[in-house]
Each structure stands twice: as C-alpha cells, then as structure tokens.
Short mmCIF file of C-alpha atoms in Angstrom, two decimals:
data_model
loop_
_atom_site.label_atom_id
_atom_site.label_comp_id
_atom_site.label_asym_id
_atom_site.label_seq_id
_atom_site.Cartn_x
_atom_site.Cartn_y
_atom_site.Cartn_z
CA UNK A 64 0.00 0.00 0.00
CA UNK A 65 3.07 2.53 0.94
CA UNK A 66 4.10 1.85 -2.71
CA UNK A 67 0.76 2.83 -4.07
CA UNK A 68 0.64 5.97 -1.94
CA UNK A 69 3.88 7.17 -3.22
CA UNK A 70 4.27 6.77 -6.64
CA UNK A 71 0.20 8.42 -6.75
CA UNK A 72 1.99 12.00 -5.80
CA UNK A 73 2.90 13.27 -8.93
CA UNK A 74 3.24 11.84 -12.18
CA UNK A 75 6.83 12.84 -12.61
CA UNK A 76 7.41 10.52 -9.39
CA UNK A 77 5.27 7.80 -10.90
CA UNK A 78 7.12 7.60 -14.30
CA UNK A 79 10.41 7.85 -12.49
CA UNK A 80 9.75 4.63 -9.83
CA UNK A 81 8.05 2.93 -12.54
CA UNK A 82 11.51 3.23 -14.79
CA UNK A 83 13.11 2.49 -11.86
CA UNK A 84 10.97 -0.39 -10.79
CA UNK A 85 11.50 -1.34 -14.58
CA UNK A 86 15.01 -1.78 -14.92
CA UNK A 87 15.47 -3.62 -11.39
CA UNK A 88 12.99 -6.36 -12.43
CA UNK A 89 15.59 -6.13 -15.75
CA UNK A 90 13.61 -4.69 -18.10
CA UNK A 91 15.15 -1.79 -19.75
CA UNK A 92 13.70 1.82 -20.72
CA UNK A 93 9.99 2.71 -20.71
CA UNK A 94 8.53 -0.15 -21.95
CA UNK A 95 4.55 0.84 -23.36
CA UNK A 96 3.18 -1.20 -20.43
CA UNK A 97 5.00 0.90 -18.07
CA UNK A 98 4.06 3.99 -19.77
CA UNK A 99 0.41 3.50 -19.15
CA UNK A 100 0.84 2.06 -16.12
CA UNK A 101 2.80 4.90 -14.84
CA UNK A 102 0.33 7.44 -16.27
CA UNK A 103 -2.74 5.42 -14.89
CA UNK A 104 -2.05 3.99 -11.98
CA UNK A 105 -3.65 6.07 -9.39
CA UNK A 106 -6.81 6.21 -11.91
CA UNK A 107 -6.44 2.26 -11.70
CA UNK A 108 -5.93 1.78 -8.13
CA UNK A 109 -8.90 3.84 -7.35
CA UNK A 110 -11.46 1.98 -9.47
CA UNK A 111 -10.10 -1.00 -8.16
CA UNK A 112 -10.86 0.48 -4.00
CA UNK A 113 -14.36 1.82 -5.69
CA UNK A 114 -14.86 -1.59 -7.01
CA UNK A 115 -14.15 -3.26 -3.62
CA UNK A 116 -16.01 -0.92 -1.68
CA UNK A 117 -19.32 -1.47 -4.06
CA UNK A 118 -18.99 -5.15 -3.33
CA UNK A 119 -18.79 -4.47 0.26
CA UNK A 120 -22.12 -2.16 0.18
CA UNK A 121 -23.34 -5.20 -2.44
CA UNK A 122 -22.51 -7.10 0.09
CA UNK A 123 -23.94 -5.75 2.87
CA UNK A 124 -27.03 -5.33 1.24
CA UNK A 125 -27.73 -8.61 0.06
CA UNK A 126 -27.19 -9.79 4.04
CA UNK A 127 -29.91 -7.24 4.66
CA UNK A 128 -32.02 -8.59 2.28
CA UNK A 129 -31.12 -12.09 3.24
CA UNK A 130 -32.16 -11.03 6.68
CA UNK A 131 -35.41 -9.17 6.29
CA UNK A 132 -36.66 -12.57 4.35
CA UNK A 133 -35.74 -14.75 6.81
CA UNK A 134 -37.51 -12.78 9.30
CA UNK A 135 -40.52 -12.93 6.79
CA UNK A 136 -39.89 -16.72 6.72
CA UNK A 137 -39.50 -17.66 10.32
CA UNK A 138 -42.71 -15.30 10.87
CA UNK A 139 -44.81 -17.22 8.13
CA UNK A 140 -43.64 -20.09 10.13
CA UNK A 141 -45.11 -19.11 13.02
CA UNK A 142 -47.99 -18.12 11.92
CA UNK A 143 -48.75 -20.95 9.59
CA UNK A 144 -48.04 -23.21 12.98
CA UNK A 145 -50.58 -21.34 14.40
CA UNK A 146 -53.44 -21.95 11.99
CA UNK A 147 -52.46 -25.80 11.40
CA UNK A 148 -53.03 -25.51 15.62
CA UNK A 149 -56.37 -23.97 15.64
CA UNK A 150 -57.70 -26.51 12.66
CA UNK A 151 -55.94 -29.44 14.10
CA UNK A 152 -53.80 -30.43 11.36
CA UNK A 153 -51.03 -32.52 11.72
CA UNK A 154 -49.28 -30.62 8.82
CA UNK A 155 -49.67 -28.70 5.49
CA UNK A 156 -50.72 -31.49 3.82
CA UNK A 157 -53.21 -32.64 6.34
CA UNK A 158 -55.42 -29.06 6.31
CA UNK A 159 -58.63 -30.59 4.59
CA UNK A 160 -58.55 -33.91 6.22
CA UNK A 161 -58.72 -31.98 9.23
CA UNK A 162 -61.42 -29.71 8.24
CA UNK A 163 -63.74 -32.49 7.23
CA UNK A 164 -62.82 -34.39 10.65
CA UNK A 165 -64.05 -31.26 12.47
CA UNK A 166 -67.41 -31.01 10.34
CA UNK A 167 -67.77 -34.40 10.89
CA UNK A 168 -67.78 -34.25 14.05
CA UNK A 169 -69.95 -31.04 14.21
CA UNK A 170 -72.33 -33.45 12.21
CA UNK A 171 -72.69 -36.11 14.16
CA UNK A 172 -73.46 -33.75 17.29
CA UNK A 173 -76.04 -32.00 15.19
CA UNK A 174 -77.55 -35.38 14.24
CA UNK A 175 -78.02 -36.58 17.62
CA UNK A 176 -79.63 -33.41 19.08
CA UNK A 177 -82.16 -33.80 16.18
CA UNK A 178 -82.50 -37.40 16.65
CA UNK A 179 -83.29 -36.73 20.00
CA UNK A 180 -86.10 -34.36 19.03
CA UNK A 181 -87.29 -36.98 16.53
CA UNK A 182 -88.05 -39.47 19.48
CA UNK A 183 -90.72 -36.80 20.46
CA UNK A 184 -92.36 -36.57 16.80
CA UNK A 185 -92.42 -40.62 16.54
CA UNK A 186 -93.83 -41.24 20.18
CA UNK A 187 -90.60 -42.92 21.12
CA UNK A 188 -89.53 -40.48 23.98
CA UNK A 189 -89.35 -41.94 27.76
CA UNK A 190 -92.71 -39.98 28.46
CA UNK A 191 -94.48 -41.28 25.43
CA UNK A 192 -93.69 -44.85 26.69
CA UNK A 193 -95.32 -44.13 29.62
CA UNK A 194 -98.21 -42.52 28.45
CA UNK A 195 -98.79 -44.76 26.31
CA UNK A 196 -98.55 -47.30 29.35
CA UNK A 197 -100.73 -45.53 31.32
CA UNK A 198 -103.15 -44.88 28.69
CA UNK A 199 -104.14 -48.53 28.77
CA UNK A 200 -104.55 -48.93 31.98
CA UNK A 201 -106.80 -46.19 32.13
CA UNK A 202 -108.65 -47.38 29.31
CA UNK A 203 -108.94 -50.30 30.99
CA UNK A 204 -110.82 -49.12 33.82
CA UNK A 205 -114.62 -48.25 34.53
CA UNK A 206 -117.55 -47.93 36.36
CA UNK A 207 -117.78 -51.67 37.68
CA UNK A 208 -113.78 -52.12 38.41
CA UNK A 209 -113.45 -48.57 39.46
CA UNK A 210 -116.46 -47.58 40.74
CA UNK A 211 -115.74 -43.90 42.56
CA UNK A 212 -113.39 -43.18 40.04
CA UNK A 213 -110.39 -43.05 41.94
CA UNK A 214 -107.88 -44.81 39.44
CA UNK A 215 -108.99 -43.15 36.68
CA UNK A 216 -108.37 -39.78 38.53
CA UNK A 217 -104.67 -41.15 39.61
CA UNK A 218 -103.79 -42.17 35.86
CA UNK A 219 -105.33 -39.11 34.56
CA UNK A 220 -103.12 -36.82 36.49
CA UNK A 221 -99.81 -38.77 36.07
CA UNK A 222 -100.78 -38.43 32.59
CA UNK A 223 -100.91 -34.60 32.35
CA UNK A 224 -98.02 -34.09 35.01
CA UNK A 225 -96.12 -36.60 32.29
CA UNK A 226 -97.07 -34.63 29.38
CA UNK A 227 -96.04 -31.48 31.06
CA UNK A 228 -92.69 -33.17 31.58
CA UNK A 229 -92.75 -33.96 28.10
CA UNK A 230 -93.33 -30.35 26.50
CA UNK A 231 -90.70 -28.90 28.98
CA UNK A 232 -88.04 -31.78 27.48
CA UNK A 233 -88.76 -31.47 24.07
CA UNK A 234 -88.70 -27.38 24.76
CA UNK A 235 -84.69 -28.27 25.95
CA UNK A 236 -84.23 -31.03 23.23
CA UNK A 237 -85.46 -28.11 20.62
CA UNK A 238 -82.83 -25.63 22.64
CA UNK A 239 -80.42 -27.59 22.46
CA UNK A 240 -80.22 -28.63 18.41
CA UNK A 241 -80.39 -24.41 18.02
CA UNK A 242 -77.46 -24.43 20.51
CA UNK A 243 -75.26 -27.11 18.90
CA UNK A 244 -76.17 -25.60 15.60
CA UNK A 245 -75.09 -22.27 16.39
CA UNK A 246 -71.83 -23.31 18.11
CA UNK A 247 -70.79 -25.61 15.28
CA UNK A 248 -71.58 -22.83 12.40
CA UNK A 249 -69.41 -20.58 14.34
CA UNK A 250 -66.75 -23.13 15.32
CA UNK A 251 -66.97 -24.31 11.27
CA UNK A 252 -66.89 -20.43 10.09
CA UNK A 253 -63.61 -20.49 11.90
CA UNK A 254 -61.62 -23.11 11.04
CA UNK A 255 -63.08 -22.99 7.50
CA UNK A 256 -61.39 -19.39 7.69
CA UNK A 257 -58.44 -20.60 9.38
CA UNK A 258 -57.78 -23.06 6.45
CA UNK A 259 -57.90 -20.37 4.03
CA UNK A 260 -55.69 -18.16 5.93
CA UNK A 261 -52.99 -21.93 5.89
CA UNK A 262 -53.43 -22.05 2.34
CA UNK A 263 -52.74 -18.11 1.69
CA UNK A 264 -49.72 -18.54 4.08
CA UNK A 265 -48.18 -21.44 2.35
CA UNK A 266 -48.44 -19.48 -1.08
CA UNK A 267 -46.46 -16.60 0.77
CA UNK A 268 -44.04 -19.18 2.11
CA UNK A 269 -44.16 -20.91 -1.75
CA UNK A 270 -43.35 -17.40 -3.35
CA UNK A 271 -40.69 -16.36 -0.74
CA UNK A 272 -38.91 -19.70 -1.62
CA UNK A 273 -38.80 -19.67 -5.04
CA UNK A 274 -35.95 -19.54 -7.39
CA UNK A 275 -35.79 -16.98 -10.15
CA UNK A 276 -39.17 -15.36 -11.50
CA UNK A 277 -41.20 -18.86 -11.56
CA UNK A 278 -44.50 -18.38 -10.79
CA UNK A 279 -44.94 -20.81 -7.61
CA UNK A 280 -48.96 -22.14 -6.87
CA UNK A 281 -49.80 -23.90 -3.94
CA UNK A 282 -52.30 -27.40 -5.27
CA UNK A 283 -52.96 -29.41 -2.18
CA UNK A 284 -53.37 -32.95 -2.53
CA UNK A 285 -56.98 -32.70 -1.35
CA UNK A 286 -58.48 -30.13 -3.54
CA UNK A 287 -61.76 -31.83 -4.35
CA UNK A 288 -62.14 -32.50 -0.75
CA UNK A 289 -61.15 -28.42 -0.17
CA UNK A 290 -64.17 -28.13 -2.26
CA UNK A 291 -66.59 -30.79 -0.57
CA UNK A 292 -65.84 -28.92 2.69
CA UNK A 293 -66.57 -25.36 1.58
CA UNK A 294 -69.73 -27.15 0.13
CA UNK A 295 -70.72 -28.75 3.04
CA UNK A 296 -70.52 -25.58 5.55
CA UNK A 297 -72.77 -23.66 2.57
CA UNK A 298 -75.24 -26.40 2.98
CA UNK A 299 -75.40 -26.77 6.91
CA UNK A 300 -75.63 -22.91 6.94
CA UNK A 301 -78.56 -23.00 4.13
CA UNK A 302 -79.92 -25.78 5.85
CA UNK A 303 -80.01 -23.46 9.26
CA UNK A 304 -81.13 -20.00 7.83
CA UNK A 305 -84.24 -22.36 5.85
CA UNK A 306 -83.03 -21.34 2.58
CA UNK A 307 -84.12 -23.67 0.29
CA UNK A 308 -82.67 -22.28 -2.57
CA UNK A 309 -78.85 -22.30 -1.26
CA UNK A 310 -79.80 -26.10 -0.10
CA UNK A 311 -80.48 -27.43 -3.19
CA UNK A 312 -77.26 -25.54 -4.52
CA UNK A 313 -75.19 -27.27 -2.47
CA UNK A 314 -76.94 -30.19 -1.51
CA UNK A 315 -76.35 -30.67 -5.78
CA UNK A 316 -72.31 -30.10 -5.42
CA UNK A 317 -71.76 -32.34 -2.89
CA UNK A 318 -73.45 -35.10 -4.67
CA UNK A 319 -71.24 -34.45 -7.98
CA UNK A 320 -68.23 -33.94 -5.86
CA UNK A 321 -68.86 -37.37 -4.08
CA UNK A 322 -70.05 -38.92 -7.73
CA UNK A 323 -66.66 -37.22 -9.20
CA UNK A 324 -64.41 -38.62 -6.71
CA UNK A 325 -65.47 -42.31 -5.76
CA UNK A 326 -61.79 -43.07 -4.72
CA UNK A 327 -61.30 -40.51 -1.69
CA UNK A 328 -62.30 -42.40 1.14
CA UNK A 329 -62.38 -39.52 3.38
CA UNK A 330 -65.23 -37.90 0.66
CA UNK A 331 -66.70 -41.18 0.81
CA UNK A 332 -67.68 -41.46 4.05
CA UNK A 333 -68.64 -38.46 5.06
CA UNK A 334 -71.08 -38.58 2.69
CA UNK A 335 -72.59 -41.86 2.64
CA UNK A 336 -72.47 -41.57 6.78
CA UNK A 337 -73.51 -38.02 6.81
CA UNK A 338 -74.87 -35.82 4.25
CA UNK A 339 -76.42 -38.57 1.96
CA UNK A 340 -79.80 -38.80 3.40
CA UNK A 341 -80.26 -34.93 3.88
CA UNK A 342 -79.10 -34.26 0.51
CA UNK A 343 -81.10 -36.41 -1.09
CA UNK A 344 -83.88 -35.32 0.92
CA UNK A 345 -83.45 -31.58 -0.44
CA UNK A 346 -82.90 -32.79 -3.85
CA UNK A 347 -86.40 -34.72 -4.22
#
C-alpha cells in the first residue's frame, strides 16, 4: 500500500519509480506497459478500491435482504403453525382432512340433538312410553272395576303431570339442536377461515422460496375435498337459515363432488355416513 501511496503524488514521481521499478525487475527503458501504467495507476488503483467498496455495500445489502426474508420466513412459520393448531392439522398437507374431521364431528353432534327431538315426533320419547302405558290402563278401567273413580283420577293426572314433563323436554331437546347448531356454524366459520388463511400462508411461504421469477402455486393434494368442505358448511348454513334455494345448490355439489371422486375415502364417508340422506332429501 506505501508503494501505491507514493508513486500516486505526482506523475513525474510515478514515471520515475516505474523506470526504476523497470530496470530492477531487468527490463530496460519505458517499456509501453510501463508507460500507461505509470500514467494510470492512481486512476487504476482507485477503481479498483471503488470496485471493492461497491462489493462491500453489495454485500452488505444482500445480508440485509437475506435477513429481512428470513424474518418474513420464520414469521410465516409461526404463523402458519398457528393456523395448522387452531384446525388441528397434523401438517400442510393434512389441512382438509382436518377440516372435514371437524365437520364431521360437528355433524354427528347436530344429528343426535335432532334425533333426540325426533323421538318426540315418533312417540318414542321416555314420556311417550309411559303414556302410552298408562293410557291402557286407564282405558282399561270403569264404572264396575273402578267404581268412585279413583284410578282413573290417579292415571289421569300422572298423565298430564307426564305430558307437562314432556313439552318442557322437548322445549330443551329443541334448545339444544339451536345451541349445537349455532356453536358448530361458528366453530366451522372459523376453522373454515383458518384453512384459508394456511393455504394463503403457504403461497407466501411458496413465493418467498422460489428460485428466479417462476411463478410458484400452492395445489394441495386434497383439492376436491377443499371443495366438498366449503360445500358442506354452505349447505349446513342454508340448511339453518331455511333457505331452500342455497340447499339445493349445495346439496347438488356435494353429490357431484362425491359422484366425481369415488376413490377418496375420506369424501366417501362423510357422505354416505352423513350428508347422503339430507341431501337427497333436499334434492327430491
């Protein structure tokens, strides 16, 4: 560097050293490399430092780059670790499988609460038993075995305190359906959301990643069954508000989806367990 810094204080100095420099490396006179190096040296030397200095800033702000998009990264992480949480799914790749699990089971706890509403309609309740029961026995009684009337007066009123039993269970059977219903179209609404929100968040992730100016799409595995899902929570919300029209809608995509995809098992049975009867009860 001391060499540099000296022979860059005048070019008289520079040519001189250079000759010098020249003849004890044993070449002799001012040979036309020395000429221009002599003359351009300090021009030389200082596009060189710019040069190094640029790569340094280059540098520099590449690691910043690199930086800032691993802190994008490692916060996608998180917060695609958080969604797969609040869905329940295993992984990426297990997002729909998980959705459908969770209306499944929303299903099932729908289809008891109604079934347990049904007993009422169809006389198959504990108090319809019983007045049923009791019905005979009062029918079986009259003036000559029960000649004041007393047993007949006894069956009569276990009767009515059994019917008022009755309405007061069917009131909380009916309560309870609107209950489950309500908590399992919010509970869907949000991991339905919460799957779109994966999805959106593995694109970033998928983009972030990618090499060059390739256009990067996130397919899951399971797209019909993405499809079947958002289906199903359109009918069991159509079904809910009474709107016939949206029923039928979906009630008709579900069955193509399920027609269209005979191999997913996971389709499959939710279907034929689930959803057949009602949709083919809205499609009639």
């Amino acid at each position: 560097m001391g060499y540099f810094k000296e022979i860059s204080t005048s070019s008289e100095y520079s040519a001189r050293n250079v000759a010098d420099y020249n003849r004890m490396n044993g070449w002799s006179g001012h040979t036309a490399a020395g000429v221009v190096l002599s003359q351009n040296l300090p021009s030389v030397f200082m596009a060189l430092t710019g040069k190094l200095v640029e790569n340094k800033i280059a540098k520099e702000n590449n690691k910043s780059e690199n930086t800032s998009e691993n802190s994008e990264r490692t916060r996608l992480e998180e917060e695609l670790k958080k969604a797969l949480n609040d869905i329940g799914a295993k992984d990426e790749n297990n997002i729909n499988e998980a959705v459908t699990e969770k209306q499944n089971q929303y299903e099932q706890e729908i289809q008891t609460a109604q079934e347990a509403i049904n007993k009422f309609t169809n006389n198959q309740d504990e108090y319809s038993l019983q007045i049923a029961t009791l019905s005979t026995q009062l029918a079986g009684l009259n003036e000559q075995n029960d000649p004041n009337g007393i047993q007949r007066g006894q069956i009569k009123a276990q009767i009515e305190e059994l019917k008022s039993k009755q309405q007061n269970a069917l009131k909380l059977a009916q309560e309870n359906l609107q209950s489950v219903k309500k908590t399992a179209e919010a509970e869907l609404n949000k991991i339905t959301t919460r799957a779109s929100e994966a999805l959106k968040i593995l694109q970033q992730l998928a983009d972030l990643n990618k090499v060059g100016d390739d256009i990067v799409t996130v397919h899951e595995s399971t797209e019909a069954l993405h499809y079947f899902s958002n289906a199903r929570t359109a009918f069991q919300k159509a079904l809910n508000d009474n709107n016939d029209v949206e029923a039928k809608s979906q009630a008709k995509k579900l069955k193509e989806l399920y027609e269209a995809n005979p191999n997913n098992e996971t389709i499959r049975k939710a279907y034929e367990n689930l959803l057949k009867t009602k949709v083919e009860k809205v499609l009639k």
